[in-house]
mmCIF file of C-alpha atoms in Angstrom:
data_model
loop_
_atom_site.group_PDB
_atom_site.id
_atom_site.type_symbol
_atom_site.label_atom_id
_atom_site.label_comp_id
_atom_site.label_asym_id
_atom_site.label_seq_id
_atom_site.Cartn_x
_atom_site.Cartn_y
_atom_site.Cartn_z
ATOM 1 C CA UNK A 1 12.480 23.052 16.244
ATOM 2 C CA UNK A 2 11.909 21.656 12.611
ATOM 3 C CA UNK A 3 13.983 23.279 9.728
ATOM 4 C CA UNK A 4 11.936 24.464 7.057
ATOM 5 C CA UNK A 5 12.410 23.792 3.067
ATOM 6 C CA UNK A 6 11.006 25.236 0.202
ATOM 7 C CA UNK A 7 10.548 21.997 -2.676
ATOM 8 C CA UNK A 8 8.118 21.665 -5.746
ATOM 9 C CA UNK A 9 6.506 18.152 -5.579
ATOM 10 C CA UNK A 10 4.454 17.655 -8.981
ATOM 11 C CA UNK A 11 3.844 21.629 -9.745
ATOM 12 C CA UNK A 12 2.789 22.666 -6.367
ATOM 13 C CA UNK A 13 5.222 25.000 -4.422
ATOM 14 C CA UNK A 14 5.145 23.672 -0.653
ATOM 15 C CA UNK A 15 6.892 24.749 2.702
ATOM 16 C CA UNK A 16 7.368 21.487 3.852
ATOM 17 C CA UNK A 17 9.227 20.838 8.255
ATOM 18 C CA UNK A 18 12.033 18.605 8.505
ATOM 19 C CA UNK A 19 9.939 15.238 9.173
ATOM 20 C CA UNK A 20 7.337 15.815 6.941
ATOM 21 C CA UNK A 21 10.592 15.929 3.785
ATOM 22 C CA UNK A 22 12.012 12.801 4.826
ATOM 23 C CA UNK A 23 9.538 10.577 5.571
ATOM 24 C CA UNK A 24 8.100 12.546 1.654
ATOM 25 C CA UNK A 25 11.962 10.890 0.606
ATOM 26 C CA UNK A 26 11.530 7.701 1.444
ATOM 27 C CA UNK A 27 8.079 7.494 -0.192
ATOM 28 C CA UNK A 28 9.245 8.859 -3.369
ATOM 29 C CA UNK A 29 12.339 6.573 -3.507
ATOM 30 C CA UNK A 30 10.334 3.298 -2.938
ATOM 31 C CA UNK A 31 7.857 4.247 -5.302
ATOM 32 C CA UNK A 32 11.101 5.039 -7.955
ATOM 33 C CA UNK A 33 12.728 1.466 -6.398
ATOM 34 C CA UNK A 34 8.865 -0.482 -7.460
ATOM 35 C CA UNK A 35 8.687 1.551 -10.629
ATOM 36 C CA UNK A 36 12.509 1.200 -12.079
ATOM 37 C CA UNK A 37 12.346 -1.593 -14.339
ATOM 38 C CA UNK A 38 8.696 -0.339 -15.778
ATOM 39 C CA UNK A 39 8.732 1.345 -19.477
ATOM 40 C CA UNK A 40 7.591 5.309 -18.705
ATOM 41 C CA UNK A 41 8.523 4.927 -14.836
ATOM 42 C CA UNK A 42 9.261 8.900 -14.817
ATOM 43 C CA UNK A 43 6.226 9.745 -16.442
ATOM 44 C CA UNK A 44 4.446 7.114 -13.304
ATOM 45 C CA UNK A 45 6.847 8.710 -11.202
ATOM 46 C CA UNK A 46 5.877 12.737 -12.184
ATOM 47 C CA UNK A 47 1.522 11.473 -12.202
ATOM 48 C CA UNK A 48 2.002 10.688 -8.595
ATOM 49 C CA UNK A 49 3.901 13.641 -6.947
ATOM 50 C CA UNK A 50 1.609 15.730 -8.130
ATOM 51 C CA UNK A 51 -1.421 13.730 -6.494
ATOM 52 C CA UNK A 52 0.733 12.994 -3.651
ATOM 53 C CA UNK A 53 1.448 17.071 -4.068
ATOM 54 C CA UNK A 54 -2.521 17.845 -4.097
ATOM 55 C CA UNK A 55 -3.779 15.754 -1.708
ATOM 56 C CA UNK A 56 -1.198 17.301 0.501
ATOM 57 C CA UNK A 57 -2.188 20.660 -0.106
ATOM 58 C CA UNK A 58 -6.088 20.479 0.105
ATOM 59 C CA UNK A 59 -4.727 19.171 3.417
ATOM 60 C CA UNK A 60 -3.613 21.880 4.723
ATOM 61 C CA UNK A 61 -6.594 23.373 5.491
ATOM 62 C CA UNK A 62 -4.911 27.120 6.310
ATOM 63 C CA UNK A 63 -1.337 26.574 7.564
ATOM 64 C CA UNK A 64 1.405 27.414 5.482
ATOM 65 C CA UNK A 65 3.831 24.608 6.440
ATOM 66 C CA UNK A 66 3.333 21.275 5.553
ATOM 67 C CA UNK A 67 4.139 18.833 9.058
ATOM 68 C CA UNK A 68 4.544 14.632 8.468
ATOM 69 C CA UNK A 69 1.031 14.207 9.514
ATOM 70 C CA UNK A 70 0.084 15.667 6.085
ATOM 71 C CA UNK A 71 1.882 13.451 4.235
ATOM 72 C CA UNK A 72 1.260 11.054 6.167
ATOM 73 C CA UNK A 73 -2.143 11.009 5.505
ATOM 74 C CA UNK A 74 -1.824 11.495 1.353
ATOM 75 C CA UNK A 75 0.034 8.452 1.661
ATOM 76 C CA UNK A 76 -2.066 6.830 3.652
ATOM 77 C CA UNK A 77 -4.497 7.295 0.588
ATOM 78 C CA UNK A 78 -2.264 6.656 -2.359
ATOM 79 C CA UNK A 79 -1.104 3.820 -0.948
ATOM 80 C CA UNK A 80 2.318 2.132 -0.283
ATOM 81 C CA UNK A 81 3.899 1.155 -2.874
ATOM 82 C CA UNK A 82 4.083 -2.583 -2.364
ATOM 83 C CA UNK A 83 -0.011 -2.438 -2.652
ATOM 84 C CA UNK A 84 0.997 -0.569 -6.436
#
């Protein structure tokens, strides 16, 4: 049994399970670290969050709860921060 959370990811309201939330949080934190010294960092992270929200929403089909495979699929499309 997993906890679920309601989150706003780049303007997308999502209901996400705890495992998916932890994975997504770690990914976003690694992006923040990657761009920590970049000018416009907040805008870059915001744009990435919006795209992730879009990808996750599109990939859910008819389900109402975001699960770990949904987040993993979106991250695979976006790429790892070290690949940016």
